[in-house]
Coordinates of C-alpha atoms in Angstrom, one line a residue:
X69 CA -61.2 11.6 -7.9
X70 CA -60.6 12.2 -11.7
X71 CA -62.7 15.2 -13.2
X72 CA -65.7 13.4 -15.3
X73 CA -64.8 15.6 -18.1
X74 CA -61.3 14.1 -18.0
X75 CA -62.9 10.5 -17.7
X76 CA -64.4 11.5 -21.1
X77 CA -61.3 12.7 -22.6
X78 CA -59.8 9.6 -22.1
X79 CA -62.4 7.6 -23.6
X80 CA -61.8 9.3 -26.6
X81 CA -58.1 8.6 -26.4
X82 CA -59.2 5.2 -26.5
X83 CA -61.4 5.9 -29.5
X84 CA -64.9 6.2 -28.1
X85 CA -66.8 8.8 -29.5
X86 CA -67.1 10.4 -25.8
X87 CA -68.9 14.0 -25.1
X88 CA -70.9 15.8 -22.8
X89 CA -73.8 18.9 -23.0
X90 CA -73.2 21.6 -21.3
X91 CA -76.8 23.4 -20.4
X92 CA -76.4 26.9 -19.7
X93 CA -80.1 27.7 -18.3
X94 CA -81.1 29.2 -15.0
X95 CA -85.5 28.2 -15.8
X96 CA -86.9 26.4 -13.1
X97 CA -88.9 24.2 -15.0
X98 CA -85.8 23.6 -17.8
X99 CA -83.5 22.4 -14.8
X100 CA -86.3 20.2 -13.5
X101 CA -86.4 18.7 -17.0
X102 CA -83.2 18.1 -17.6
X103 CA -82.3 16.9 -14.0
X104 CA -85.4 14.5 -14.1
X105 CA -84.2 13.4 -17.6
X106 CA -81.0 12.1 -16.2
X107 CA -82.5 10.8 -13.1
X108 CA -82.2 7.3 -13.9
X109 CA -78.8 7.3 -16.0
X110 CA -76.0 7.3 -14.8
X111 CA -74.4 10.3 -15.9
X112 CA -72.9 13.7 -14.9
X113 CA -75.1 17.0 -15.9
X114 CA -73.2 20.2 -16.9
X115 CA -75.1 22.9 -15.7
X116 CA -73.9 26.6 -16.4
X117 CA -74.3 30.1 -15.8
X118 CA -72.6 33.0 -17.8
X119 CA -71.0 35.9 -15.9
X120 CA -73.5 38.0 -17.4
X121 CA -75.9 35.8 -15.0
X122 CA -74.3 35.3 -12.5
X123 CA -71.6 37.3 -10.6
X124 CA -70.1 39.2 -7.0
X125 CA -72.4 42.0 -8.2
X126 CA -75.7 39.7 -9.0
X127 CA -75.5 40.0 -12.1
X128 CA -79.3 40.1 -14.0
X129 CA -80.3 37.0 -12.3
X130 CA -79.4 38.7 -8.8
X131 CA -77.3 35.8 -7.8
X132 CA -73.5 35.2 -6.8
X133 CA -71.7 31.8 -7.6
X134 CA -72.8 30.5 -4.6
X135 CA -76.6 31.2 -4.8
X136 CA -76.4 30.2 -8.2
X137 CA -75.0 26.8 -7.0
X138 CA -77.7 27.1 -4.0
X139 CA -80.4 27.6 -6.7
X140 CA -79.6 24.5 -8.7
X141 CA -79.0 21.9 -5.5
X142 CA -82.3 23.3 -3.8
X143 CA -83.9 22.3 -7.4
X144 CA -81.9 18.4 -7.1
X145 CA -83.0 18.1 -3.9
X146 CA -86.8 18.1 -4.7
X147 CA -86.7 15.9 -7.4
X148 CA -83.7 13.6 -5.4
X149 CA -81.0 14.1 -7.5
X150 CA -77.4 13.2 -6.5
X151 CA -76.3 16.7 -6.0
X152 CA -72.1 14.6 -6.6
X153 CA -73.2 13.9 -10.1
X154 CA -73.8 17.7 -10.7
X155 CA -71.2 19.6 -12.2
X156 CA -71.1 23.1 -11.8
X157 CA -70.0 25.6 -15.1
X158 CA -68.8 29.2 -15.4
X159 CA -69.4 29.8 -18.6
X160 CA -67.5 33.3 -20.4
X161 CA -66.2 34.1 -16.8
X162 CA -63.7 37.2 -16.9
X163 CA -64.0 40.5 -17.7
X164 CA -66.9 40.5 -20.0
X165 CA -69.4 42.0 -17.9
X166 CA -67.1 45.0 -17.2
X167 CA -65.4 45.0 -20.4
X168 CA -66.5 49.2 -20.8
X169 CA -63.9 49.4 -18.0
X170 CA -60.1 50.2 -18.1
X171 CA -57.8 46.8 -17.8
X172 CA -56.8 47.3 -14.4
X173 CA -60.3 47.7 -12.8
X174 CA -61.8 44.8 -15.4
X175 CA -59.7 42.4 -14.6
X176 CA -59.4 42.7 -10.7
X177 CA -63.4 41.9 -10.8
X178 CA -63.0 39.0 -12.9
X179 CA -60.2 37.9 -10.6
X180 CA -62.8 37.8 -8.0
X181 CA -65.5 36.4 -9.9
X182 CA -63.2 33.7 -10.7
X183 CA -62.3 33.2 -7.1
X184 CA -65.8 33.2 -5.6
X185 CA -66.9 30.4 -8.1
X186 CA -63.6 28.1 -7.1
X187 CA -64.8 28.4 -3.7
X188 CA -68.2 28.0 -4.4
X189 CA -67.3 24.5 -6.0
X190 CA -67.4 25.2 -9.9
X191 CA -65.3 22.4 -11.4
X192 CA -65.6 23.4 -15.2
X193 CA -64.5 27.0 -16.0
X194 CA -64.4 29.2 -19.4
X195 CA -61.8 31.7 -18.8
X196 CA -63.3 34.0 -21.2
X197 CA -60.7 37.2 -22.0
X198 CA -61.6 37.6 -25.7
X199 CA -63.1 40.9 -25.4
X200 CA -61.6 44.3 -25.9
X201 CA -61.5 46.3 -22.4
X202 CA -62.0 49.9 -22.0
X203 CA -58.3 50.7 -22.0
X204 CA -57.4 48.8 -25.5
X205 CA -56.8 50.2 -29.0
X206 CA -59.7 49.0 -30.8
X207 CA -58.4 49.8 -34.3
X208 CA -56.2 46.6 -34.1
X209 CA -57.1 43.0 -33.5
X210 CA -56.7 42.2 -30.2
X211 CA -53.4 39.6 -29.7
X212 CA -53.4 36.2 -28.7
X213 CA -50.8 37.3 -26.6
X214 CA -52.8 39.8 -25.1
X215 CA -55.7 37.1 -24.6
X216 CA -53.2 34.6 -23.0
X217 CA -51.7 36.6 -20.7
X218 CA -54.7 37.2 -19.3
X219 CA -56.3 34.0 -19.5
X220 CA -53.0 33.0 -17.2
X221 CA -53.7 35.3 -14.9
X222 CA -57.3 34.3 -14.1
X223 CA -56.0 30.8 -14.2
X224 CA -53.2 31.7 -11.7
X225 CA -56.5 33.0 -9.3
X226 CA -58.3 30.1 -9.6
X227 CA -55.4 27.3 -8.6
X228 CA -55.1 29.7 -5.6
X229 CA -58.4 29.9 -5.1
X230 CA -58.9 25.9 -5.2
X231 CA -55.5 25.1 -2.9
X232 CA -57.6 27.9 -0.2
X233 CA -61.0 25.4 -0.8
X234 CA -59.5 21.9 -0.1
X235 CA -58.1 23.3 3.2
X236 CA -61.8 23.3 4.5
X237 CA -63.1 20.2 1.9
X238 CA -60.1 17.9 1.2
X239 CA -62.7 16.1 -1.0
X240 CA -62.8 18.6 -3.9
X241 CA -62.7 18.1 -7.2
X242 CA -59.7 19.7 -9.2
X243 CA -61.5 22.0 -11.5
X244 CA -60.6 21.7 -15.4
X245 CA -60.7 25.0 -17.7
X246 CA -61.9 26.2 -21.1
X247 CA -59.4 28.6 -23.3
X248 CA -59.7 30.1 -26.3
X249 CA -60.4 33.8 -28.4
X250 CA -62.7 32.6 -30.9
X251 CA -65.8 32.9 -28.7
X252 CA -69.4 33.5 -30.2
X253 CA -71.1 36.5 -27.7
X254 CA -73.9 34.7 -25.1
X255 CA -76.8 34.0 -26.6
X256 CA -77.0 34.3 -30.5
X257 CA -76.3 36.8 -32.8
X258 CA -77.8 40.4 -33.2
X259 CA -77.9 40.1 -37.3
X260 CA -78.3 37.5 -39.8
X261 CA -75.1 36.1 -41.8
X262 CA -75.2 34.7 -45.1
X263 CA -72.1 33.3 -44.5
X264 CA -69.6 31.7 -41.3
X265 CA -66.4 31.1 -40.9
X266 CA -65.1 28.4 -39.5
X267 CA -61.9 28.8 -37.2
X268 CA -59.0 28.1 -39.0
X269 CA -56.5 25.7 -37.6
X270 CA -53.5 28.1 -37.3
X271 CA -55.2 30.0 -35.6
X272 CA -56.4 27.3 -33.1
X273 CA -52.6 26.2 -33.0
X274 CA -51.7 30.2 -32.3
X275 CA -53.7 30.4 -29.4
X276 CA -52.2 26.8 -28.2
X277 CA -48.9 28.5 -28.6
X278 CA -49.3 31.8 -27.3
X279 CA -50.6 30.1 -24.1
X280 CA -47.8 27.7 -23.5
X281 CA -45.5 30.5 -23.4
X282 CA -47.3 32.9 -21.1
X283 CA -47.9 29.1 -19.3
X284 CA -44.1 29.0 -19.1
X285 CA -43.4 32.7 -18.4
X286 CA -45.5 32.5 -15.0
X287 CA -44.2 29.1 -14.0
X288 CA -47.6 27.2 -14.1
X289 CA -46.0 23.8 -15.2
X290 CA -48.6 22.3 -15.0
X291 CA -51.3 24.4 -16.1
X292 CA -52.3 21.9 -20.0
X293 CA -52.7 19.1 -16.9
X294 CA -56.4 20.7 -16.7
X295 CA -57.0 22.8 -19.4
X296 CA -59.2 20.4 -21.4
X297 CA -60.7 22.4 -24.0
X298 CA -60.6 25.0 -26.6
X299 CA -63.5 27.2 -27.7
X300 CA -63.4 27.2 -31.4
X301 CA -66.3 27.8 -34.1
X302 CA -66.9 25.0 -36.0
X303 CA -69.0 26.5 -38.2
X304 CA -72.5 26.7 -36.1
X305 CA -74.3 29.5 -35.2
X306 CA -78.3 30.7 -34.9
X307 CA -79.6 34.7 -34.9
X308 CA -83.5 35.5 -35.0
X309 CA -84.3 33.6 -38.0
X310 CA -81.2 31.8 -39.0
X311 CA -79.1 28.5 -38.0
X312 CA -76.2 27.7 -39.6
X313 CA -75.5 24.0 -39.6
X314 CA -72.6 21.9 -38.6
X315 CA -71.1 20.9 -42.1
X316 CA -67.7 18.4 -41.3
X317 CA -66.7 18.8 -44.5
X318 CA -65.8 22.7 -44.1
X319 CA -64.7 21.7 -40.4
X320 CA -62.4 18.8 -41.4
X321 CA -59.0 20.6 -41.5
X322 CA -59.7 22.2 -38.0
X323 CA -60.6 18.8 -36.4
X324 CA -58.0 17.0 -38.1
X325 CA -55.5 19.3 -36.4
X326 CA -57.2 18.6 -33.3
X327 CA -56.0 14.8 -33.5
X328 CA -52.3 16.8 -32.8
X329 CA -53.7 17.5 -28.8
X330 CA -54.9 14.2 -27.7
X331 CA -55.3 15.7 -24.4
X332 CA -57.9 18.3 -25.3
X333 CA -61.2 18.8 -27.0
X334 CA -63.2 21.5 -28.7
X335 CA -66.2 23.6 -27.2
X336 CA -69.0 24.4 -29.5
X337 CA -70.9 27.2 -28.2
X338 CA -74.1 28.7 -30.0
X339 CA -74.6 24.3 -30.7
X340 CA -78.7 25.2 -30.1
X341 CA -81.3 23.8 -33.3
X342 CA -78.7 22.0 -34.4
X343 CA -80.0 18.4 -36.5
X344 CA -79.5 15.3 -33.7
X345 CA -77.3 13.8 -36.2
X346 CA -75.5 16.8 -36.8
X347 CA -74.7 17.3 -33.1
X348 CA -73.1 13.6 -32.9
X349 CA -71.3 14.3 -36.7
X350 CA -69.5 17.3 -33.8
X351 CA -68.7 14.9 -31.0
X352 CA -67.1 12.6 -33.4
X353 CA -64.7 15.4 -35.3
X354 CA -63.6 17.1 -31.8
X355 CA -66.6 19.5 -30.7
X356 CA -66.6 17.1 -27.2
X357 CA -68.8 20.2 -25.2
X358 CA -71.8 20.9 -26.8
X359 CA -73.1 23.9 -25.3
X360 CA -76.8 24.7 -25.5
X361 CA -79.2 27.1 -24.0
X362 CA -82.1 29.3 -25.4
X363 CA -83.2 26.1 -27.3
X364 CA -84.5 24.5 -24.6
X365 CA -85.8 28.0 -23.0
X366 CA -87.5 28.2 -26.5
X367 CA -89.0 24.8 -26.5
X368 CA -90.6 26.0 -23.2
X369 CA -92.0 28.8 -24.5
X370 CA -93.3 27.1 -27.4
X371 CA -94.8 24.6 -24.9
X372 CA -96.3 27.6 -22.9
X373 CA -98.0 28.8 -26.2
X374 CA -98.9 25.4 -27.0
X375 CA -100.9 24.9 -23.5
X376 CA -102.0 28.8 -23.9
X377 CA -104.1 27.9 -27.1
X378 CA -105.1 24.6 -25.4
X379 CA -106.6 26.9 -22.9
X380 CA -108.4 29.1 -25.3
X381 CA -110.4 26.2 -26.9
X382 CA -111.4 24.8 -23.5
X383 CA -112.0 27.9 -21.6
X384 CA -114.1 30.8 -23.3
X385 CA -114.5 33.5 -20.9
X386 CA -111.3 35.4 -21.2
X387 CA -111.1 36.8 -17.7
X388 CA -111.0 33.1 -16.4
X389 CA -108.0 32.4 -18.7
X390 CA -104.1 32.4 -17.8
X391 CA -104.2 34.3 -21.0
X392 CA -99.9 33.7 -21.2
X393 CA -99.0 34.9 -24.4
X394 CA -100.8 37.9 -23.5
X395 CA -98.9 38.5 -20.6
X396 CA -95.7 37.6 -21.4
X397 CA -95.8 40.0 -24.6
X398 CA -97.3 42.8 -22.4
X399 CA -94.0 42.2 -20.0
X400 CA -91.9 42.4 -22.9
X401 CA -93.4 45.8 -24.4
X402 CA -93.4 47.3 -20.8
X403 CA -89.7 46.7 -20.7
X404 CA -88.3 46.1 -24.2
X405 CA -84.5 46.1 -22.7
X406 CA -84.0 42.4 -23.4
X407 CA -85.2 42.1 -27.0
X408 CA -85.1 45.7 -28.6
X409 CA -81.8 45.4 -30.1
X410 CA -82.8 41.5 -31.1
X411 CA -86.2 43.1 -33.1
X412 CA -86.1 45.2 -35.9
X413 CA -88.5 46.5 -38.3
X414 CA -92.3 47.2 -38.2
X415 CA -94.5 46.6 -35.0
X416 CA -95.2 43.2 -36.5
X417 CA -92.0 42.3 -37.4
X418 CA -90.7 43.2 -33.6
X419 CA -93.9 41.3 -32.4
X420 CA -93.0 38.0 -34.7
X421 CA -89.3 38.1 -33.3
X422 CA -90.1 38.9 -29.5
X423 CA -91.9 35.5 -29.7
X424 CA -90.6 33.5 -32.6
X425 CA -86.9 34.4 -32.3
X426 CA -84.5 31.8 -32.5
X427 CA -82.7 34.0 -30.1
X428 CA -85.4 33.2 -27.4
X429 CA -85.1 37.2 -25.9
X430 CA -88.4 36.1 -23.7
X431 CA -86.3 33.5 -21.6
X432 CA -85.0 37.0 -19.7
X433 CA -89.0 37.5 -18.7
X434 CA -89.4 33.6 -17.6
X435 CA -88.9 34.5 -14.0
X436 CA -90.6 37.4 -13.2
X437 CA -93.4 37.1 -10.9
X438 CA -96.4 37.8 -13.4
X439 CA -95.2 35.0 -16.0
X440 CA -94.5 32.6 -12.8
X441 CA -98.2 33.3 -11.6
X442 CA -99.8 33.0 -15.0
X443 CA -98.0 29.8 -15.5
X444 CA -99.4 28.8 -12.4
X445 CA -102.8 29.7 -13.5
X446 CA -102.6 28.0 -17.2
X447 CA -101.3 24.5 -15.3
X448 CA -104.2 24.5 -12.8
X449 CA -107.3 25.8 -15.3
X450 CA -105.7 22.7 -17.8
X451 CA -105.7 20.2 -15.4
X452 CA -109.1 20.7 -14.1
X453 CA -109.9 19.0 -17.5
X454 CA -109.8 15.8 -19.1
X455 CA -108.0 16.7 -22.4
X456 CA -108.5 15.0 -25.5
X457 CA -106.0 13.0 -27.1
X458 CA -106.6 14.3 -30.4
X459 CA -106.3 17.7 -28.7
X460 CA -103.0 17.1 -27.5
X461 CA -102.3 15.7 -30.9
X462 CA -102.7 18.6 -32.4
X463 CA -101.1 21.1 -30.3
X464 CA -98.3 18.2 -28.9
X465 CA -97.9 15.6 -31.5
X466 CA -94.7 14.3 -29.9
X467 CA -96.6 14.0 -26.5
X468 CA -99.1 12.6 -27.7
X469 CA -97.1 9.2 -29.0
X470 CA -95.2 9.1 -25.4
X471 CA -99.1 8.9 -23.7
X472 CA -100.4 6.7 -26.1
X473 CA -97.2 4.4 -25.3
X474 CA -98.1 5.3 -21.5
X475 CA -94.5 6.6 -21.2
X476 CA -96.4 9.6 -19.6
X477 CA -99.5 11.1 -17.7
X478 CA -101.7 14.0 -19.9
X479 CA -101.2 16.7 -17.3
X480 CA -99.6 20.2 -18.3
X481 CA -96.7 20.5 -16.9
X482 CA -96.0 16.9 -18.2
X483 CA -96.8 18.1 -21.7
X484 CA -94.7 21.1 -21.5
X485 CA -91.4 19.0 -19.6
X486 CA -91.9 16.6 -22.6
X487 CA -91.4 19.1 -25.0
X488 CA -88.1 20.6 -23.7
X489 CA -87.1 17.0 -23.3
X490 CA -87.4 16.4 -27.3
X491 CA -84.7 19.0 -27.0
X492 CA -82.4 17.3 -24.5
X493 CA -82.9 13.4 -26.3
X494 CA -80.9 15.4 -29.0
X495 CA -78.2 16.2 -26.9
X496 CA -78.2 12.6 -24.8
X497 CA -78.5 10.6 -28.6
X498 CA -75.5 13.2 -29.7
X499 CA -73.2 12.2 -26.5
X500 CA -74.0 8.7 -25.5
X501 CA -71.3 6.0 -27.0

């Protein structure tokens, strides 16, 4: 069977504007909204973890590949989703989470990290190696050769790793890869920029280069047969308070030496609160993978805030109250470890950004047990009322159209999935052809 994400590589050899999204999210309630969104298409969903996630070690979700993978079928399977139209994602898998270490120890945990998500049945994988390790010389650029060589080697590790997993399921997918240095850190930036640059195309064409030789050097032939992708930046990016849109004018010169590799696409990382027409404008120059994350985590927290002041109106005694925002700020105080270097300035500046931030720092507090039972609590204390339509109008405006058109029921949790769904009818207008 031919990798979907080939199938869509050859559409656009044909000249069909052909991409996919790439949600890197591990929220519950943001899977059940994007799997329930594609229920009735007939599409693939990219769903991803970052090695930061997700790794031998559990990484700061406490999973491994294959609870991770676990996690996200256990979530199909209640809502009936054909787990074969699932594809899994390792997304900036390599030595990233152990990048403080010398080479040597670095890059023999990524070369298991790598091999436990092959076997685990992850078809689409970042080999992420532009980061300085622990035994580099920081005080000059790190090489393309240097990044290659070891992008080869994690590659080498996962083609062994996939010939030891179609011995026990002959079935298997071939798994396809994402290269490239030019790789925006996970999640957002720490500091605003005034200004981006956009990847220029010899250095795009370097890194082409400097892998074909190392490609060559180790004998792996056929190695461009399922690299698909290079991670570039096209000139998008957000931080707390600022998004830099896609402008295909200042883009134009890297996507028209794109057209040069018919057999590859770009990968936009950091594509999140992008315009819908801008994200198409990216599928049609090149940017194929539109990877996207704490927007959606945000436009569930903005939904929990919306339902939180819903409750306040309707419910007066405080103690009775879910009180969310409350809780989840409280959380985030008590253990400021996931937003501190995010927040700056005076305690109302910090309190602004640990809830407004484009960087979304409170999806790392989604799944702990106090904001799972308060969210509990604000669904059941809504939905023991009636609530008005020009209540939801005010607080869900976008909602409030799809009930009147009876696309959906006024319950919470259906007024909180429709608003990270706003988010993913970006995504699916920016892809579809």
């Amino acid at each position: 069977m031919t990798h979907p994400i080939k199938e869509i590589l050859s559409k656009r050899q044909d000249g069909i504007s052909s991409g996919i999204a790439s949600y890197c999210t591990s929220n519950k309630i943001v899977l059940e909204s994007i799997l329930e969104y594609y229920l009735e298409k007939d599409e693939y969903v990219l769903i991803e973890c970052t090695a930061n996630q997700v790794n031998q070690f559990g990484g700061y979700m406490n999973m491994t590949p294959s609870d991770f993978r676990d996690y996200i079928y256990d979530i199909a399977d209640n809502i009936c989703f054909p787990k074969e139209r699932i594809i899994l994602g390792a997304d900036h898998f390599g030595p990233l989470v152990w990048a403080d270490k010398d080479e040597n120890e670095a890059m023999e945990n990524a070369k298991e990290l790598l091999r436990l998500a092959v076997l685990a049945g992850y078809t689409k994988i970042h080999l992420d190696t532009s980061m300085f390790l622990g035994s580099d010389d920081t005080s000059k650029k790190l090489s393309d050769d240097i990044i290659a060589r070891r992008g080869a080697i994690l590659y080498k590790v996962c083609e062994e790793a996939f010939a030891e997993r179609i011995e026990q399921y002959p079935d298997s997918i071939h798994p396809v890869y994402v290269i490239g240095s030019e790789v925006p850190i996970p999640g957002g930036e720490y500091e605003e920029k005034n200004t981006l640059e956009v990847t220029r195309p010899v250095d795009f064409e370097n890194t082409i280069n400097a892998y074909d030789e190392i490609f060559k050097e180790y004998g792996l032939n056929n190695a461009w047969d399922y690299i698909i992708a290079v991670v570039v930046q096209p000139g998008v990016e957000f931080s707390n308070e600022d998004i830099h849109d896609y402008n295909r004018a200042q883009a134009k010169d890297l996507c028209d030496k794109l057209k040069e590799y018919p057999n590859l696409v770009f990968e936009g990382h950091s594509t999140d609160y992008q315009f819908a027409e801008k994200l198409k404008e990216m599928v049609e120059d090149g940017v194929a993978i539109l990877k996207v994350g704490p927007a959606v985590t945000y436009a569930l927290r903005e939904g929990l805030f919306s339902l939180s002041l819903i409750e306040k109106e309707l419910i007066k005694e405080t103690s009775k109250r879910a009180n969310f925002i409350e809780t989840l700020d409280e959380l985030m105080i008590k253990d400021p470890k996931d937003w501190e270097k995010y927040c700056a300035g005076s305690e109302l500046e910090k309190e602004i950004g640990r809830k407004y931030s484009f960087s979304d720092r409170s999806r790392y507090y989604m799944a702990r047990d106090e904001i799972n039972s308060s969210i509990d609590k604000l669904f059941e204390n809504l939905d023991s009322f009636d609530i008005s339509l020009g209540m939801i109008k005010q607080y869900f405006p976008k909602a409030y159209l799809k009930i009147r058109a009876r696309k959906i029921s006024k319950n919470a949790k259906n007024l909180l999935k429709s608003n990270i769904n706003d988010v993913i009818n970006d995504y699916d207008y920016a892809i579809e052809n």
